PDB file of C-alpha atoms in Angstrom:
ATOM      1  CA  MET A  15      25.237   7.068  -2.679  1.00 88.00           C
ATOM      2  CA  ILE A  16      26.899  10.406  -1.947  1.00 92.00           C
ATOM      3  CA  LYS A  17      26.809   9.797   1.784  1.00 91.00           C
ATOM      4  CA  GLU A  18      28.351   6.395   1.178  1.00 92.00           C
ATOM      5  CA  PHE A  19      31.144   7.452  -1.182  1.00 94.00           C
ATOM      6  CA  PHE A  20      31.727  11.086  -0.311  1.00 94.00           C
ATOM      7  CA  LYS A  21      31.145  11.032   3.420  1.00 93.00           C
ATOM      8  CA  ASP A  22      34.400  12.894   4.068  1.00 93.00           C
ATOM      9  CA  LEU A  23      33.434  15.748   1.794  1.00 94.00           C
ATOM     10  CA  THR A  24      30.012  16.044   3.416  1.00 94.00           C
ATOM     11  CA  GLN A  25      31.766  16.450   6.769  1.00 91.00           C
ATOM     12  CA  LEU A  26      34.285  18.992   5.550  1.00 89.00           C
ATOM     13  CA  ASP A  27      33.633  22.523   6.729  1.00 83.00           C
ATOM     14  CA  GLY A  28      32.873  24.724   3.725  1.00 86.00           C
ATOM     15  CA  VAL A  29      31.450  22.053   1.440  1.00 92.00           C
ATOM     16  CA  GLU A  30      27.885  23.153   0.725  1.00 91.00           C
ATOM     17  CA  GLY A  31      26.539  20.731  -1.815  1.00 93.00           C
ATOM     18  CA  ILE A  32      27.398  17.599  -3.771  1.00 95.00           C
ATOM     19  CA  ALA A  33      25.478  16.128  -6.677  1.00 93.00           C
ATOM     20  CA  LEU A  34      25.799  13.247  -9.070  1.00 92.00           C
ATOM     21  CA  ILE A  35      24.077  14.122 -12.328  1.00 87.00           C
ATOM     22  CA  SER A  36      23.502  11.814 -15.258  1.00 83.00           C
ATOM     23  CA  LYS A  37      24.380  12.710 -18.817  1.00 75.00           C
ATOM     24  CA  ASP A  38      20.819  13.763 -19.532  1.00 72.00           C
ATOM     25  CA  ASN A  39      20.822  16.084 -16.531  1.00 74.00           C
ATOM     26  CA  ARG A  40      18.873  13.785 -14.245  1.00 81.00           C
ATOM     27  CA  MET A  41      19.774  13.913 -10.624  1.00 86.00           C
ATOM     28  CA  ILE A  42      21.180  10.583  -9.478  1.00 90.00           C
ATOM     29  CA  ASP A  43      21.853  11.663  -5.927  1.00 92.00           C
ATOM     30  CA  SER A  44      22.528  14.850  -4.050  1.00 92.00           C
ATOM     31  CA  TRP A  45      23.508  16.104  -0.649  1.00 94.00           C
ATOM     32  CA  GLU A  46      23.396  19.639   0.606  1.00 92.00           C
ATOM     33  CA  ALA A  47      24.277  21.525   3.784  1.00 89.00           C
ATOM     34  CA  PRO A  48      21.223  22.763   5.745  1.00 85.00           C
ATOM     35  CA  ASN A  49      21.342  26.316   4.395  1.00 78.00           C
ATOM     36  CA  PHE A  50      21.868  25.364   0.757  1.00 82.00           C
ATOM     37  CA  ASP A  51      19.214  25.400  -1.974  1.00 82.00           C
ATOM     38  CA  SER A  52      19.375  22.105  -3.861  1.00 80.00           C
ATOM     39  CA  LYS A  53      17.440  23.518  -6.854  1.00 81.00           C
ATOM     40  CA  ILE A  54      20.667  25.081  -8.022  1.00 83.00           C
ATOM     41  CA  PHE A  55      22.163  21.677  -8.921  1.00 83.00           C
ATOM     42  CA  ASN A  56      20.194  21.183 -12.119  1.00 77.00           C
ATOM     43  CA  GLU A  57      20.729  24.781 -13.206  1.00 79.00           C
ATOM     44  CA  ILE A  58      24.477  24.413 -12.757  1.00 82.00           C
ATOM     45  CA  GLY A  59      24.291  20.978 -14.340  1.00 78.00           C
ATOM     46  CA  ILE A  60      22.921  22.407 -17.586  1.00 75.00           C
ATOM     47  CA  ASN A  61      25.744  24.936 -17.721  1.00 78.00           C
ATOM     48  CA  TYR A  62      28.367  22.256 -17.233  1.00 78.00           C
ATOM     49  CA  TYR A  63      26.846  20.127 -19.963  1.00 74.00           C
ATOM     50  CA  GLN A  64      27.216  23.078 -22.273  1.00 73.00           C
ATOM     51  CA  ILE A  65      30.813  23.608 -21.211  1.00 77.00           C
ATOM     52  CA  PHE A  66      31.745  19.938 -21.513  1.00 75.00           C
ATOM     53  CA  GLY A  67      29.807  19.735 -24.765  1.00 71.00           C
ATOM     54  CA  VAL A  68      31.756  22.589 -26.326  1.00 71.00           C
ATOM     55  CA  LEU A  69      35.030  21.135 -25.082  1.00 74.00           C
ATOM     56  CA  GLU A  70      34.124  17.737 -26.482  1.00 71.00           C
ATOM     57  CA  LYS A  71      33.280  19.291 -29.848  1.00 67.00           C
ATOM     58  CA  SER A  72      36.724  20.797 -29.926  1.00 68.00           C
ATOM     59  CA  GLU A  73      38.153  17.374 -29.025  1.00 69.00           C
ATOM     60  CA  ARG A  74      39.451  18.503 -25.681  1.00 71.00           C
ATOM     61  CA  ASP A  75      39.253  15.829 -23.072  1.00 71.00           C
ATOM     62  CA  TYR A  76      38.749  17.775 -19.889  1.00 78.00           C
ATOM     63  CA  HIS A  77      37.763  15.447 -17.102  1.00 85.00           C
ATOM     64  CA  GLU A  78      37.792  18.129 -14.441  1.00 89.00           C
ATOM     65  CA  LEU A  79      36.775  21.772 -14.279  1.00 89.00           C
ATOM     66  CA  VAL A  80      36.971  24.170 -11.360  1.00 91.00           C
ATOM     67  CA  ILE A  81      35.238  27.500 -11.586  1.00 88.00           C
ATOM     68  CA  GLN A  82      35.889  29.997  -8.855  1.00 82.00           C
ATOM     69  CA  HIS A  83      33.561  32.861  -8.052  1.00 76.00           C
ATOM     70  CA  GLU A  84      33.464  35.509  -5.362  1.00 67.00           C
ATOM     71  CA  LYS A  85      31.752  33.319  -2.792  1.00 71.00           C
ATOM     72  CA  GLY A  86      33.364  30.002  -3.520  1.00 82.00           C
ATOM     73  CA  GLN A  87      34.121  27.378  -6.103  1.00 90.00           C
ATOM     74  CA  ILE A  88      32.343  24.769  -8.199  1.00 91.00           C
ATOM     75  CA  TYR A  89      34.367  21.634  -8.733  1.00 94.00           C
ATOM     76  CA  THR A  90      33.148  19.346 -11.509  1.00 92.00           C
ATOM     77  CA  ARG A  91      34.454  15.940 -12.420  1.00 92.00           C
ATOM     78  CA  GLN A  92      33.286  14.264 -15.592  1.00 88.00           C
ATOM     79  CA  PHE A  93      32.949  10.509 -15.820  1.00 87.00           C
ATOM     80  CA  GLN A  94      31.806   8.602 -18.857  1.00 80.00           C
ATOM     81  CA  GLU A  95      28.112   8.624 -18.073  1.00 80.00           C
ATOM     82  CA  LEU A  96      27.724  11.188 -15.357  1.00 85.00           C
ATOM     83  CA  PHE A  97      29.386  14.040 -13.610  1.00 87.00           C
ATOM     84  CA  LEU A  98      29.978  15.062 -10.072  1.00 93.00           C
ATOM     85  CA  LEU A  99      29.444  18.576  -8.775  1.00 92.00           C
ATOM     86  CA  VAL A 100      30.968  19.799  -5.533  1.00 94.00           C
ATOM     87  CA  ILE A 101      29.996  23.285  -4.428  1.00 93.00           C
ATOM     88  CA  ALA A 102      32.295  24.672  -1.771  1.00 91.00           C
ATOM     89  CA  ARG A 103      33.555  27.822  -0.147  1.00 86.00           C
ATOM     90  CA  MET A 104      36.919  29.201  -1.198  1.00 80.00           C
ATOM     91  CA  LYS A 105      38.524  28.020   2.027  1.00 79.00           C
ATOM     92  CA  VAL A 106      38.105  24.401   0.932  1.00 88.00           C
ATOM     93  CA  ASP A 107      41.276  23.172  -0.727  1.00 90.00           C
ATOM     94  CA  THR A 108      40.528  22.103  -4.305  1.00 93.00           C
ATOM     95  CA  ALA A 109      43.404  19.623  -4.120  1.00 94.00           C
ATOM     96  CA  PHE A 110      41.694  17.885  -1.204  1.00 95.00           C
ATOM     97  CA  ILE A 111      38.376  17.703  -3.079  1.00 96.00           C
ATOM     98  CA  ARG A 112      40.253  16.121  -5.992  1.00 95.00           C
ATOM     99  CA  LEU A 113      41.992  13.655  -3.692  1.00 96.00           C
ATOM    100  CA  SER A 114      38.742  12.686  -1.959  1.00 96.00           C
ATOM    101  CA  VAL A 115      37.109  12.080  -5.326  1.00 96.00           C
ATOM    102  CA  ASN A 116      40.076  10.154  -6.733  1.00 95.00           C
ATOM    103  CA  VAL A 117      40.188   7.618  -3.933  1.00 95.00           C
ATOM    104  CA  VAL A 118      36.537   6.610  -4.363  1.00 94.00           C
ATOM    105  CA  ALA A 119      35.924   7.252  -8.068  1.00 92.00           C
ATOM    106  CA  LEU A 120      36.547   3.711  -9.292  1.00 91.00           C
ATOM    107  CA  ASP A 121      34.529   2.137  -6.499  1.00 92.00           C
ATOM    108  CA  LEU A 122      31.679   4.515  -7.259  1.00 93.00           C
ATOM    109  CA  ILE A 123      31.692   3.897 -11.005  1.00 90.00           C
ATOM    110  CA  HIS A 124      31.748   0.129 -10.527  1.00 91.00           C
ATOM    111  CA  SER A 125      29.211   0.062  -7.721  1.00 92.00           C
ATOM    112  CA  LYS A 126      26.226  -2.137  -8.464  1.00 92.00           C
ATOM    113  CA  LYS A 127      23.863   0.544  -7.280  1.00 91.00           C
ATOM    114  CA  LEU A 128      25.149   3.115  -9.756  1.00 90.00           C
ATOM    115  CA  GLN A 129      25.346   0.630 -12.611  1.00 89.00           C
ATOM    116  CA  LYS A 130      21.733  -0.315 -11.981  1.00 88.00           C
ATOM    117  CA  ILE A 131      20.677   3.343 -12.183  1.00 86.00           C
ATOM    118  CA  LEU A 132      22.724   3.993 -15.313  1.00 83.00           C
ATOM    119  CA  LYS A 133      21.272   0.967 -17.087  1.00 82.00           C
ATOM    120  CA  LYS A 134      17.854   2.573 -16.922  1.00 78.00           C
ATOM    121  CA  MET A 135      19.074   5.787 -18.498  1.00 74.00           C
ATOM    122  CA  PRO A 136      19.202   6.654 -22.208  1.00 66.00           C
ATOM    123  CA  ARG A 137      22.380   5.554 -23.981  1.00 61.00           C
ATOM    124  CA  GLU A 138      22.598   8.521 -26.318  1.00 58.00           C
ATOM    125  CA  GLY A 139      25.786  10.403 -27.101  1.00 51.00           C
ATOM    126  CA  ARG A 140      27.417  12.354 -24.339  1.00 48.00           C
ATOM    127  CA  ASN A 141      27.340  15.646 -26.154  1.00 50.00           C
ATOM    128  CA  TYR A 142      24.348  17.385 -24.712  1.00 53.00           C
ATOM    129  CA  LEU A 143      24.581  20.282 -27.139  1.00 49.00           C
ATOM    130  CA  THR A 144      23.584  18.165 -30.077  1.00 52.00           C
ATOM    131  CA  ARG A 145      20.425  16.907 -28.446  1.00 55.00           C
ATOM    132  CA  ASN A 146      18.821  19.472 -26.227  1.00 57.00           C
ATOM    133  CA  TYR A 147      18.070  23.115 -25.757  1.00 58.00           C
ATOM    134  CA  LEU A 148      19.643  24.334 -28.976  1.00 64.00           C
ATOM    135  CA  ASP A 149      17.763  25.443 -32.050  1.00 69.00           C
ATOM    136  CA  GLU A 150      19.206  24.983 -35.545  1.00 75.00           C
ATOM    137  CA  THR A 151      20.938  28.387 -35.576  1.00 77.00           C
ATOM    138  CA  GLU A 152      22.632  27.676 -32.260  1.00 70.00           C
ATOM    139  CA  GLN A 153      23.692  24.225 -33.375  1.00 71.00           C
ATOM    140  CA  ALA A 154      25.161  25.712 -36.549  1.00 75.00           C
ATOM    141  CA  TYR A 155      27.033  28.254 -34.439  1.00 73.00           C
ATOM    142  CA  PHE A 156      28.560  25.552 -32.258  1.00 68.00           C
ATOM    143  CA  LYS A 157      29.559  23.535 -35.303  1.00 70.00           C
ATOM    144  CA  LYS A 158      31.583  26.510 -36.516  1.00 72.00           C
ATOM    145  CA  ILE A 159      33.027  27.461 -33.180  1.00 68.00           C
ATOM    146  CA  LYS A 160      36.770  27.207 -32.795  1.00 64.00           C
ATOM    147  CA  LEU A 161      38.367  27.361 -29.397  1.00 58.00           C
ATOM    148  CA  THR A 162      41.907  28.578 -29.095  1.00 54.00           C
TER     149      THR A 162
ATOM    150  CA  MET B  13      50.145  37.563  10.746  1.00 36.00           C
ATOM    151  CA  ASP B  14      47.770  37.439   7.798  1.00 36.00           C
ATOM    152  CA  ASN B  15      44.459  35.617   8.014  1.00 36.00           C
ATOM    153  CA  ALA B  16      45.407  33.107   5.330  1.00 33.00           C
ATOM    154  CA  SER B  17      48.121  31.625   7.499  1.00 32.00           C
ATOM    155  CA  TRP B  18      45.802  31.045  10.416  1.00 35.00           C
ATOM    156  CA  SER B  19      44.652  27.563  10.968  1.00 34.00           C
ATOM    157  CA  ILE B  20      40.988  27.064  11.520  1.00 37.00           C
ATOM    158  CA  HIS B  21      39.543  24.107  13.315  1.00 39.00           C
ATOM    159  CA  ARG B  22      36.330  23.253  15.032  1.00 38.00           C
ATOM    160  CA  ASN B  23      36.044  22.882  18.727  1.00 39.00           C
ATOM    161  CA  ILE B  24      32.610  21.471  19.201  1.00 40.00           C
ATOM    162  CA  MET B  25      33.162  20.615  22.845  1.00 40.00           C
ATOM    163  CA  THR B  26      33.805  24.186  23.976  1.00 47.00           C
ATOM    164  CA  PRO B  27      30.618  25.559  25.524  1.00 57.00           C
ATOM    165  CA  VAL B  28      29.968  29.166  24.551  1.00 65.00           C
ATOM    166  CA  THR B  29      28.904  31.040  27.639  1.00 70.00           C
ATOM    167  CA  GLU B  30      29.349  34.592  26.451  1.00 82.00           C
ATOM    168  CA  ILE B  31      29.255  36.113  22.974  1.00 86.00           C
ATOM    169  CA  ASN B  32      31.867  38.666  22.021  1.00 83.00           C
ATOM    170  CA  GLU B  33      32.376  40.446  18.730  1.00 79.00           C
ATOM    171  CA  GLU B  34      35.614  38.688  17.843  1.00 75.00           C
ATOM    172  CA  MET B  35      34.023  35.238  17.890  1.00 85.00           C
ATOM    173  CA  VAL B  36      33.469  33.340  14.648  1.00 86.00           C
ATOM    174  CA  PHE B  37      30.687  30.818  14.217  1.00 91.00           C
ATOM    175  CA  SER B  38      29.422  28.443  11.609  1.00 91.00           C
ATOM    176  CA  LEU B  39      26.150  26.569  11.371  1.00 91.00           C
ATOM    177  CA  LYS B  40      26.035  23.065  12.777  1.00 89.00           C
ATOM    178  CA  LYS B  41      25.745  20.571   9.972  1.00 84.00           C
ATOM    179  CA  ASP B  42      23.540  18.168  11.874  1.00 85.00           C
ATOM    180  CA  ARG B  43      20.869  20.710  12.697  1.00 86.00           C
ATOM    181  CA  SER B  44      18.881  22.890  10.332  1.00 89.00           C
ATOM    182  CA  PRO B  45      17.676  26.406  11.221  1.00 90.00           C
ATOM    183  CA  GLN B  46      14.369  25.358   9.699  1.00 89.00           C
ATOM    184  CA  GLU B  47      13.787  23.202  12.751  1.00 89.00           C
ATOM    185  CA  VAL B  48      13.547  26.359  14.852  1.00 89.00           C
ATOM    186  CA  LYS B  49      11.154  29.285  14.783  1.00 91.00           C
ATOM    187  CA  LEU B  50      13.306  32.297  13.933  1.00 92.00           C
ATOM    188  CA  LEU B  51      12.617  35.990  13.444  1.00 93.00           C
ATOM    189  CA  GLN B  52      13.561  37.794  10.238  1.00 93.00           C
ATOM    190  CA  LEU B  53      16.726  39.340  11.702  1.00 92.00           C
ATOM    191  CA  GLU B  54      17.822  35.992  13.103  1.00 94.00           C
ATOM    192  CA  TRP B  55      17.489  34.531   9.597  1.00 94.00           C
ATOM    193  CA  ALA B  56      19.533  37.422   8.271  1.00 93.00           C
ATOM    194  CA  VAL B  57      22.307  36.490  10.704  1.00 94.00           C
ATOM    195  CA  ILE B  58      22.040  32.834   9.671  1.00 94.00           C
ATOM    196  CA  THR B  59      22.652  33.797   6.035  1.00 91.00           C
ATOM    197  CA  GLN B  60      25.829  35.607   7.065  1.00 91.00           C
ATOM    198  CA  LEU B  61      27.348  32.628   8.880  1.00 92.00           C
ATOM    199  CA  ASP B  62      30.201  31.239   6.838  1.00 85.00           C
ATOM    200  CA  GLY B  63      32.759  30.219   9.445  1.00 84.00           C
ATOM    201  CA  GLU B  64      34.857  33.255   8.516  1.00 79.00           C
ATOM    202  CA  LYS B  65      33.007  36.437   9.409  1.00 82.00           C
ATOM    203  CA  SER B  66      33.166  37.466  13.044  1.00 83.00           C
ATOM    204  CA  VAL B  67      30.150  38.436  15.129  1.00 89.00           C
ATOM    205  CA  GLY B  68      31.282  42.065  14.814  1.00 82.00           C
ATOM    206  CA  GLN B  69      31.550  41.886  11.023  1.00 79.00           C
ATOM    207  CA  ILE B  70      28.080  40.378  10.763  1.00 89.00           C
ATOM    208  CA  ALA B  71      26.713  43.134  12.999  1.00 85.00           C
ATOM    209  CA  GLU B  72      28.301  45.688  10.708  1.00 74.00           C
ATOM    210  CA  ASN B  73      26.904  44.040   7.579  1.00 77.00           C
ATOM    211  CA  LEU B  74      23.403  44.004   9.013  1.00 86.00           C
ATOM    212  CA  ALA B  75      23.628  47.419  10.697  1.00 81.00           C
ATOM    213  CA  LEU B  76      22.978  45.976  14.158  1.00 87.00           C
ATOM    214  CA  ASN B  77      24.412  47.315  17.380  1.00 85.00           C
ATOM    215  CA  GLY B  78      26.487  45.248  19.824  1.00 85.00           C
ATOM    216  CA  LYS B  79      23.613  44.464  22.146  1.00 89.00           C
ATOM    217  CA  GLU B  80      21.316  43.382  19.305  1.00 91.00           C
ATOM    218  CA  ILE B  81      23.839  41.097  17.675  1.00 92.00           C
ATOM    219  CA  ARG B  82      24.824  39.477  20.979  1.00 91.00           C
ATOM    220  CA  GLU B  83      21.161  38.798  21.776  1.00 92.00           C
ATOM    221  CA  ILE B  84      20.641  37.147  18.394  1.00 94.00           C
ATOM    222  CA  PHE B  85      23.760  34.988  18.690  1.00 93.00           C
ATOM    223  CA  LYS B  86      22.789  34.078  22.238  1.00 92.00           C
ATOM    224  CA  LYS B  87      19.417  32.813  21.003  1.00 93.00           C
ATOM    225  CA  LEU B  88      20.900  30.923  18.041  1.00 93.00           C
ATOM    226  CA  ASN B  89      23.421  29.350  20.378  1.00 91.00           C
ATOM    227  CA  GLN B  90      20.701  28.354  22.843  1.00 90.00           C
ATOM    228  CA  GLU B  91      18.852  26.738  19.946  1.00 91.00           C
ATOM    229  CA  ASN B  92      21.981  24.641  19.383  1.00 90.00           C
ATOM    230  CA  LEU B  93      22.439  25.910  15.830  1.00 92.00           C
ATOM    231  CA  LEU B  94      25.984  27.212  16.179  1.00 92.00           C
ATOM    232  CA  GLU B  95      29.476  25.845  16.268  1.00 89.00           C
ATOM    233  CA  ILE B  96      32.340  28.041  17.299  1.00 87.00           C
ATOM    234  CA  VAL B  97      35.256  28.253  14.881  1.00 85.00           C
ATOM    235  CA  GLU B  98      38.485  28.724  16.751  1.00 73.00           C
ATOM    236  CA  ARG B  99      41.354  30.498  15.065  1.00 60.00           C
ATOM    237  CA  SER B 100      44.826  29.832  16.223  1.00 55.00           C
ATOM    238  CA  ASP B 101      48.191  30.863  14.875  1.00 45.00           C
ATOM    239  CA  GLU B 102      49.985  28.052  16.620  1.00 45.00           C
ATOM    240  CA  ASP B 103      52.255  25.842  14.578  1.00 52.00           C
ATOM    241  CA  GLN B 104      50.233  23.653  12.198  1.00 72.00           C
ATOM    242  CA  THR B 105      52.855  21.570  10.528  1.00 85.00           C
ATOM    243  CA  ILE B 106      53.158  18.016   9.268  1.00 89.00           C
ATOM    244  CA  SER B 107      55.016  15.529  11.408  1.00 88.00           C
ATOM    245  CA  PRO B 108      58.279  13.855  10.247  1.00 88.00           C
ATOM    246  CA  GLU B 109      56.464  10.495  10.597  1.00 89.00           C
ATOM    247  CA  PHE B 110      54.064  11.502   7.854  1.00 91.00           C
ATOM    248  CA  PHE B 111      56.938  12.325   5.509  1.00 92.00           C
ATOM    249  CA  GLU B 112      58.479   8.946   6.341  1.00 92.00           C
ATOM    250  CA  LYS B 113      55.202   7.299   5.356  1.00 91.00           C
ATOM    251  CA  LEU B 114      55.028   9.361   2.162  1.00 92.00           C
ATOM    252  CA  ASN B 115      58.588   8.413   1.318  1.00 92.00           C
ATOM    253  CA  HIS B 116      57.862   4.745   2.008  1.00 93.00           C
ATOM    254  CA  GLU B 117      54.838   4.720  -0.306  1.00 92.00           C
ATOM    255  CA  MET B 118      56.665   6.646  -3.022  1.00 93.00           C
ATOM    256  CA  THR B 119      59.646   4.293  -2.802  1.00 94.00           C
ATOM    257  CA  TYR B 120      57.316   1.317  -3.177  1.00 91.00           C
ATOM    258  CA  LEU B 121      55.985   2.811  -6.437  1.00 90.00           C
ATOM    259  CA  LEU B 122      58.981   4.654  -7.870  1.00 89.00           C
ATOM    260  CA  GLY B 123      61.950   2.860  -6.390  1.00 90.00           C
ATOM    261  CA  PRO B 124      65.077   4.548  -5.026  1.00 91.00           C
ATOM    262  CA  VAL B 125      64.460   7.844  -6.875  1.00 93.00           C
ATOM    263  CA  ALA B 126      61.468   8.536  -4.618  1.00 92.00           C
ATOM    264  CA  GLY B 127      63.514  10.679  -2.216  1.00 92.00           C
ATOM    265  CA  ILE B 128      64.830  12.813  -5.076  1.00 94.00           C
ATOM    266  CA  VAL B 129      61.342  13.223  -6.527  1.00 93.00           C
ATOM    267  CA  MET B 130      60.033  14.266  -3.110  1.00 93.00           C
ATOM    268  CA  ASN B 131      62.775  16.877  -2.693  1.00 93.00           C
ATOM    269  CA  ASP B 132      62.193  18.192  -6.222  1.00 94.00           C
ATOM    270  CA  VAL B 133      58.487  18.644  -5.531  1.00 94.00           C
ATOM    271  CA  LEU B 134      59.209  20.397  -2.230  1.00 94.00           C
ATOM    272  CA  ASP B 135      61.652  22.684  -4.076  1.00 93.00           C
ATOM    273  CA  VAL B 136      59.000  23.557  -6.650  1.00 93.00           C
ATOM    274  CA  MET B 137      56.586  24.343  -3.825  1.00 92.00           C
ATOM    275  CA  ARG B 138      59.347  26.272  -2.031  1.00 90.00           C
ATOM    276  CA  LYS B 139      58.597  24.329   1.126  1.00 90.00           C
ATOM    277  CA  ASP B 140      60.646  22.523   3.699  1.00 89.00           C
ATOM    278  CA  LYS B 141      59.503  19.182   5.083  1.00 87.00           C
ATOM    279  CA  ASN B 142      60.682  20.215   8.553  1.00 86.00           C
ATOM    280  CA  ASN B 143      58.218  23.075   8.554  1.00 85.00           C
ATOM    281  CA  PHE B 144      55.494  22.014   6.146  1.00 89.00           C
ATOM    282  CA  GLU B 145      52.091  23.544   6.851  1.00 86.00           C
ATOM    283  CA  LYS B 146      49.014  21.335   6.826  1.00 86.00           C
ATOM    284  CA  LYS B 147      47.139  23.607   4.448  1.00 83.00           C
ATOM    285  CA  TYR B 148      49.518  22.642   1.638  1.00 90.00           C
ATOM    286  CA  LEU B 149      49.288  18.926   2.276  1.00 93.00           C
ATOM    287  CA  ALA B 150      46.684  18.050  -0.369  1.00 93.00           C
ATOM    288  CA  SER B 151      48.627  20.072  -2.958  1.00 94.00           C
ATOM    289  CA  LEU B 152      51.777  18.161  -2.072  1.00 95.00           C
ATOM    290  CA  VAL B 153      49.963  14.868  -2.608  1.00 95.00           C
ATOM    291  CA  ASP B 154      48.594  16.209  -5.893  1.00 94.00           C
ATOM    292  CA  MET B 155      52.065  17.123  -7.139  1.00 94.00           C
ATOM    293  CA  LEU B 156      53.645  13.859  -5.987  1.00 95.00           C
ATOM    294  CA  THR B 157      50.856  11.950  -7.741  1.00 94.00           C
ATOM    295  CA  SER B 158      51.655  13.728 -10.994  1.00 93.00           C
ATOM    296  CA  GLN B 159      55.187  12.272 -10.769  1.00 92.00           C
ATOM    297  CA  ILE B 160      53.761   8.738 -11.052  1.00 92.00           C
ATOM    298  CA  ASP B 161      53.122   7.750 -14.669  1.00 91.00           C
ATOM    299  CA  ASP B 162      50.774   4.802 -14.220  1.00 92.00           C
ATOM    300  CA  PRO B 163      47.184   5.984 -13.481  1.00 91.00           C
ATOM    301  CA  ILE B 164      46.468   2.819 -11.495  1.00 92.00           C
ATOM    302  CA  LYS B 165      49.533   3.384  -9.337  1.00 92.00           C
ATOM    303  CA  GLN B 166      48.517   7.003  -8.895  1.00 94.00           C
ATOM    304  CA  ILE B 167      45.254   5.932  -7.283  1.00 94.00           C
ATOM    305  CA  GLU B 168      47.048   3.228  -5.304  1.00 93.00           C
ATOM    306  CA  PHE B 169      49.388   5.894  -3.910  1.00 94.00           C
ATOM    307  CA  GLN B 170      46.580   8.272  -3.037  1.00 95.00           C
ATOM    308  CA  LYS B 171      44.564   5.545  -1.361  1.00 95.00           C
ATOM    309  CA  SER B 172      47.574   4.487   0.707  1.00 93.00           C
ATOM    310  CA  ILE B 173      48.037   7.912   2.253  1.00 93.00           C
ATOM    311  CA  TYR B 174      44.498   9.289   2.179  1.00 94.00           C
ATOM    312  CA  LYS B 175      43.679   8.290   5.742  1.00 91.00           C
ATOM    313  CA  SER B 176      46.757  10.058   7.073  1.00 90.00           C
ATOM    314  CA  VAL B 177      46.061  13.167   4.996  1.00 91.00           C
ATOM    315  CA  LYS B 178      42.504  13.227   6.270  1.00 89.00           C
ATOM    316  CA  SER B 179      43.650  12.996   9.874  1.00 86.00           C
ATOM    317  CA  TYR B 180      45.523  16.271   9.416  1.00 84.00           C
ATOM    318  CA  LEU B 181      42.726  18.124   7.680  1.00 79.00           C
ATOM    319  CA  PHE B 182      39.725  17.168   9.816  1.00 76.00           C
TER     320      PHE B 182
END
């Protein structure tokens, strides 16, 4: 699916990995450059669920997050039932990643192939924090948290 | 001239006959180093390849001398793992035809104010359309898109010019 919809990004110098991850952190599809370790996708995925979960709790509708680090950037785009991760070097223009995603996003979301995959997945709430990985103390902490 | 203003593009067709320390390489995307039997130092060089560091910089990072690093790059090149990244400071600007196309698409969506909107955005970016560098192209599209209120029209606009944008960036 990634090669079909994000072919341009896979051919762009500096893009190292792309993944489509479902709301329960299941890998839908991924692509990575030859020297890239794909195991990192799920680890990053968990972190983004936490970030999006906290933002959702504070009623902030962020559909896109870009985190830059010393070696590159992680671009994340949230859709209703999944999110897209693009891991790229700093030299890749974030605006071009956004543009490449924008022009195919609707076609991807409405594609029969994706819909078929999503139908088989759990239809629980999007907020990952309320369901997984958090004990009662942590859940209580997040209930109280206030972002400014 | 600073490095950031250099344009970088691939020249896959150029055969590399001799390695020098100023050259910059990246890994070929269609071939994995795992397909080749490599020594530990050769792997170390592979991990340094990012399309930005020169052969000399990689040698310095790995504490290798000129002869050693050239030998390693020669082998990696013979194994068809490398692509040369050419840096050029020649003019990398957007053609007037592209701006005409942009203006046409914006006018279709926004009407006669499109030209004013375009000039406003260029002013904000402190850029001139007669000397607009390719590296800012996607940002320009991003900012122009934000001037369109209707989300459906935003995508329509981006789709209409995406192919042209891509032709400049690939």
